[in-house]
Amino acid sequence: MKTYFTVLLLGFLIGCGSSKVEQEVVLNETARASSSTTTSIGTESDKSELTHANDVPIRSFNIAQEHFSNNEKVAEIMNFLASDELQGRETGSEGIAKAADFIETSFKENGIAPYFSSYRDTLVNFDQPAFNIVGFVEGKDPLLKKQFIIIGAHYDHIGTLTEENGDSIANGANDNASGTTTVLELARYFGAMRDNRRSIIFALFSAEEKGLIGSKHLAQKLKGENLNLYAMLNFEMVGVPLSGRNYDMYVTGYRNSNLAEICNRYAKEKLVGFLPSAADMNLFQRSDNYPFFSEFNVPAQTFCTFDFTNFNHYHKVGDENALMNFDHMASIINKSIPVVKGIANSPIKEIIWHR
């Protein structure tokens, strides 16, 4: 009777136009209510741990995952972060301070707790007031929650440039309002569902354009606190789709780990592939993943859909929202949800670094 009532309630809420977050929470509760009849995953020795953690198999949330983010939600975030009002979000500027306020508000509204005493992690290695914004969702497993995954992106850009066709603002829509939006949407999902067994830190970095300064600061700080870091997953320039590829994103340091294989298994498609030019240009060391690899010596890699051929406005005033593909971005977000969830919930550390 309980299961029958829950199914009726789910159908009523979805049919009556409830919000997506409300629908997803009902899906969550429905899965939990029926967990006793759901096939468990893992080995026989894992099953007691999964039951103890009230784990929900990955497939329980396919509907919510596939439709969680959308064009409108992506546009709402992007249209602020890459607006002229923020004047290109240069580190230390009034514009990036407004972006920080926006990110902090998003965390608060979506149930993301501050990781430190506040969301603002002040940089000690920069000569102007600047800070990362750092929140987290604690894992639900009493043991695995002591292990952390960091989901990151930089939210700064390069400010203003010499005027070109009447425009001097380097809005940084692709670089990296797109990555920031991806992290905020992933945070919104996990803040609503709270179904991660490992703890997840959501970090938005300042001063990446000054030489990875924000991520270096946070990596050193967390290392000094002996954070048990499992992996760092970074999103950089995901605003336009790749062209002529049989995958949606590439990952830097592809040959250094089995991360692409893990991602594709959880995505149930070829979501992540190998871009030869990424290795040729040593992109692994050129984004905010690298300080975490340097400090922790754990898998730390960047996902990207910019391959230097599909977007002609890198570090130019033409990096505008009008050129972004919000449907593509929503798709990347939705396809990344089961990937992050799978990595966060696996009873073992699946990502292997080839040392």
Tab-separated table of C-alpha atoms in Angstrom, residues 9-232:
chain	number	residue	atom	x	y	z
A	9	LEU	CA	1.915	10.921	-5.217
A	10	LEU	CA	4.793	10.980	-7.679
A	11	GLY	CA	2.435	10.949	-10.648
A	12	PHE	CA	0.319	13.725	-9.141
A	13	LEU	CA	3.272	16.025	-8.498
A	14	ILE	CA	4.801	15.557	-11.915
A	15	GLY	CA	1.453	15.806	-13.675
A	16	CYS	CA	0.466	18.997	-11.827
A	17	GLY	CA	3.550	20.922	-12.874
A	18	SER	CA	5.604	20.827	-9.684
A	19	SER	CA	9.119	22.211	-9.901
A	20	LYS	CA	11.944	20.007	-11.087
A	21	VAL	CA	13.631	20.051	-7.677
A	22	GLU	CA	10.345	18.968	-6.043
A	23	GLN	CA	9.989	16.178	-8.595
A	24	GLU	CA	13.573	15.065	-7.988
A	25	VAL	CA	13.111	14.992	-4.208
A	26	VAL	CA	9.999	12.837	-4.668
A	27	LEU	CA	11.980	10.566	-6.973
A	28	ASN	CA	14.625	10.366	-4.279
A	29	GLU	CA	12.127	9.449	-1.574
A	30	THR	CA	10.366	6.969	-3.881
A	31	ALA	CA	13.673	5.228	-4.557
A	32	ARG	CA	14.443	5.079	-0.855
A	33	ALA	CA	10.968	3.735	-0.031
A	34	SER	CA	11.402	0.935	-2.552
A	35	SER	CA	15.089	0.265	-1.836
A	36	SER	CA	14.278	-3.030	-0.158
A	37	THR	CA	13.081	-4.369	-3.519
A	38	THR	CA	15.899	-2.863	-5.595
A	39	THR	CA	18.835	-4.998	-6.685
A	40	SER	CA	22.007	-3.995	-4.871
A	41	ILE	CA	25.314	-3.300	-6.575
A	42	GLY	CA	28.843	-4.309	-5.692
A	43	THR	CA	30.309	-7.497	-4.283
A	44	GLU	CA	28.783	-9.577	-1.515
A	45	SER	CA	31.130	-7.888	0.988
A	46	ASP	CA	29.989	-4.460	-0.213
A	47	LYS	CA	26.277	-5.133	0.253
A	48	SER	CA	26.241	-4.664	4.014
A	49	GLU	CA	28.003	-1.303	3.593
A	50	LEU	CA	25.561	-0.239	0.887
A	51	THR	CA	22.578	-1.227	3.030
A	52	HIS	CA	24.068	0.489	6.072
A	53	ALA	CA	24.488	3.677	4.008
A	54	ASN	CA	20.911	3.374	2.662
A	55	ASP	CA	22.499	3.533	-0.789
A	56	VAL	CA	20.347	4.042	-3.869
A	57	PRO	CA	21.531	2.406	-7.098
A	58	ILE	CA	22.580	4.775	-9.855
A	59	ARG	CA	19.656	3.930	-12.151
A	60	SER	CA	17.095	5.113	-9.573
A	61	PHE	CA	17.546	8.715	-10.707
A	62	ASN	CA	17.784	8.469	-14.487
A	63	ILE	CA	14.697	10.630	-15.071
A	64	ALA	CA	15.917	13.415	-12.789
A	65	GLN	CA	19.437	13.296	-14.174
A	66	GLU	CA	18.458	13.507	-17.819
A	67	HIS	CA	16.163	16.496	-17.355
A	68	PHE	CA	17.542	18.306	-14.306
A	69	SER	CA	19.196	21.241	-16.025
A	70	ASN	CA	17.814	23.013	-19.074
A	71	ASN	CA	18.384	25.874	-21.491
A	72	GLU	CA	16.489	28.366	-19.327
A	73	LYS	CA	18.374	27.635	-16.104
A	74	VAL	CA	21.730	27.745	-17.869
A	75	ALA	CA	20.796	31.036	-19.536
A	76	GLU	CA	19.757	32.536	-16.197
A	77	ILE	CA	23.209	31.933	-14.728
A	78	MET	CA	25.223	32.712	-17.844
A	79	ASN	CA	23.372	35.942	-18.589
A	80	PHE	CA	24.521	37.322	-15.264
A	81	LEU	CA	28.063	35.943	-15.044
A	82	ALA	CA	28.981	37.040	-18.580
A	83	SER	CA	27.085	40.337	-18.517
A	84	ASP	CA	28.683	43.721	-19.170
A	85	GLU	CA	27.787	44.655	-15.585
A	86	LEU	CA	30.597	42.416	-14.326
A	87	GLN	CA	33.173	44.108	-16.586
A	88	GLY	CA	35.020	40.896	-17.430
A	89	ARG	CA	35.381	39.603	-13.824
A	90	GLU	CA	39.044	40.503	-13.399
A	91	THR	CA	40.441	39.339	-10.059
A	92	GLY	CA	40.271	42.107	-7.466
A	93	SER	CA	37.653	44.106	-9.378
A	94	GLU	CA	34.131	45.176	-8.434
A	95	GLY	CA	32.822	42.951	-11.209
A	96	ILE	CA	34.235	39.738	-9.821
A	97	ALA	CA	32.971	40.733	-6.356
A	98	LYS	CA	29.460	40.765	-7.825
A	99	ALA	CA	30.087	37.347	-9.340
A	100	ALA	CA	31.213	36.082	-5.936
A	101	ASP	CA	28.019	37.410	-4.334
A	102	PHE	CA	25.984	35.613	-6.999
A	103	ILE	CA	27.800	32.298	-6.458
A	104	GLU	CA	27.497	32.566	-2.687
A	105	THR	CA	23.755	33.242	-2.970
A	106	SER	CA	23.374	30.246	-5.279
A	107	PHE	CA	25.112	28.009	-2.732
A	108	LYS	CA	22.916	29.286	0.094
A	109	GLU	CA	19.693	28.858	-1.859
A	110	ASN	CA	20.590	25.316	-2.907
A	111	GLY	CA	21.650	23.884	0.439
A	112	ILE	CA	25.412	23.963	-0.097
A	113	ALA	CA	27.159	24.534	3.225
A	114	PRO	CA	30.307	26.663	3.480
A	115	TYR	CA	33.360	24.419	3.732
A	116	PHE	CA	35.267	26.887	5.912
A	117	SER	CA	33.780	29.333	8.433
A	118	SER	CA	32.317	31.202	5.463
A	119	TYR	CA	32.054	30.553	1.733
A	120	ARG	CA	34.890	32.990	1.054
A	121	ASP	CA	38.395	31.586	1.041
A	122	THR	CA	40.636	34.655	0.993
A	123	LEU	CA	43.742	34.325	-1.156
A	124	VAL	CA	46.981	34.918	0.707
A	125	ASN	CA	49.072	34.745	-2.476
A	126	PHE	CA	47.538	37.713	-4.323
A	127	ASP	CA	48.189	41.428	-3.787
A	128	GLN	CA	44.529	42.544	-3.995
A	129	PRO	CA	41.455	41.388	-2.076
A	130	ALA	CA	40.425	38.148	-3.758
A	131	PHE	CA	38.812	34.902	-2.730
A	132	ASN	CA	37.649	31.512	-3.875
A	133	ILE	CA	34.069	30.486	-3.094
A	134	VAL	CA	34.035	27.042	-1.460
A	135	GLY	CA	31.034	24.976	-0.372
A	136	PHE	CA	30.365	21.304	0.200
A	137	VAL	CA	27.796	18.577	0.631
A	138	GLU	CA	28.773	16.052	3.274
A	139	GLY	CA	28.670	12.422	2.242
A	140	LYS	CA	25.966	10.197	3.691
A	141	ASP	CA	28.182	7.172	4.342
A	142	PRO	CA	29.813	7.198	7.803
A	143	LEU	CA	33.118	5.939	6.396
A	144	LEU	CA	33.236	7.177	2.801
A	145	LYS	CA	32.262	10.710	3.787
A	146	LYS	CA	35.817	11.123	5.091
A	147	GLN	CA	36.974	10.943	1.458
A	148	PHE	CA	36.462	14.056	-0.686
A	149	ILE	CA	35.887	14.845	-4.333
A	150	ILE	CA	36.411	18.421	-5.520
A	151	ILE	CA	34.285	19.740	-8.399
A	152	GLY	CA	35.832	23.003	-9.572
A	153	ALA	CA	36.033	25.801	-12.123
A	154	HIS	CA	37.488	29.300	-12.183
A	155	TYR	CA	35.061	32.216	-12.191
A	156	ASP	CA	37.497	35.039	-12.981
A	157	HIS	CA	38.388	36.370	-16.424
A	158	ILE	CA	40.651	39.095	-17.826
A	159	GLY	CA	38.575	42.265	-17.394
A	160	THR	CA	38.732	44.876	-20.158
A	161	LEU	CA	40.924	45.097	-23.257
A	162	THR	CA	41.710	47.609	-25.963
A	163	GLU	CA	38.441	48.588	-27.610
A	164	GLU	CA	37.455	46.516	-30.628
A	165	ASN	CA	34.385	47.413	-32.675
A	166	GLY	CA	33.118	49.567	-29.848
A	167	ASP	CA	33.533	46.850	-27.200
A	168	SER	CA	36.262	46.617	-24.578
A	169	ILE	CA	34.753	44.076	-22.125
A	170	ALA	CA	36.154	40.554	-22.235
A	171	ASN	CA	32.974	38.974	-20.854
A	172	GLY	CA	34.436	35.478	-20.581
A	173	ALA	CA	31.265	33.568	-21.414
A	174	ASN	CA	33.080	30.438	-22.548
A	175	ASP	CA	36.107	31.208	-20.380
A	176	ASN	CA	34.866	30.432	-17.815
A	177	ALA	CA	31.323	31.415	-17.009
A	178	SER	CA	30.464	28.133	-18.748
A	179	GLY	CA	32.516	26.027	-16.330
A	180	THR	CA	31.234	28.027	-13.361
A	181	THR	CA	27.647	27.452	-14.482
A	182	THR	CA	28.322	23.733	-14.779
A	183	VAL	CA	29.635	23.574	-11.215
A	184	LEU	CA	26.706	25.616	-9.874
A	185	GLU	CA	24.214	23.315	-11.575
A	186	LEU	CA	25.964	20.194	-10.266
A	187	ALA	CA	25.925	21.771	-6.807
A	188	ARG	CA	22.214	22.501	-7.175
A	189	TYR	CA	21.580	18.856	-7.996
A	190	PHE	CA	23.530	17.395	-5.107
A	191	GLY	CA	22.221	20.038	-2.734
A	192	ALA	CA	18.699	18.866	-3.558
A	193	MET	CA	19.300	15.114	-3.722
A	194	ARG	CA	22.000	14.661	-1.059
A	195	ASP	CA	22.614	11.116	-2.265
A	196	ASN	CA	26.424	11.213	-2.373
A	197	ARG	CA	28.275	8.772	-0.149
A	198	ARG	CA	31.601	10.611	-0.365
A	199	SER	CA	31.739	14.296	0.530
A	200	ILE	CA	31.826	16.729	-2.383
A	201	ILE	CA	33.509	20.139	-2.313
A	202	PHE	CA	32.299	22.655	-4.887
A	203	ALA	CA	35.041	25.220	-5.494
A	204	LEU	CA	34.970	28.289	-7.708
A	205	PHE	CA	38.453	29.730	-8.113
A	206	SER	CA	39.614	33.299	-8.497
A	207	ALA	CA	42.872	34.407	-10.150
A	208	GLU	CA	43.173	31.472	-12.543
A	209	GLU	CA	43.995	33.973	-15.265
A	210	LYS	CA	46.840	35.291	-13.079
A	211	GLY	CA	48.556	31.913	-13.032
A	212	LEU	CA	46.277	29.399	-11.252
A	213	ILE	CA	46.695	31.453	-8.073
A	214	GLY	CA	43.308	30.661	-6.523
A	215	SER	CA	43.544	26.909	-7.022
A	216	LYS	CA	47.157	26.872	-5.819
A	217	HIS	CA	46.071	28.630	-2.646
A	218	LEU	CA	43.198	26.225	-1.964
A	219	ALA	CA	45.199	23.114	-2.808
A	220	GLN	CA	47.954	24.121	-0.394
A	221	LYS	CA	45.455	25.055	2.299
A	222	LEU	CA	43.562	21.761	2.065
A	223	LYS	CA	46.804	19.795	1.951
A	224	GLY	CA	47.873	21.572	5.135
A	225	GLU	CA	44.633	20.399	6.739
A	226	ASN	CA	45.311	16.802	5.616
A	227	LEU	CA	42.161	16.593	3.514
A	228	ASN	CA	41.589	13.032	2.314
A	229	LEU	CA	41.224	13.902	-1.372
A	230	TYR	CA	40.198	11.148	-3.762
A	231	ALA	CA	39.900	13.141	-7.004
A	232	MET	CA	39.551	16.651	-8.420
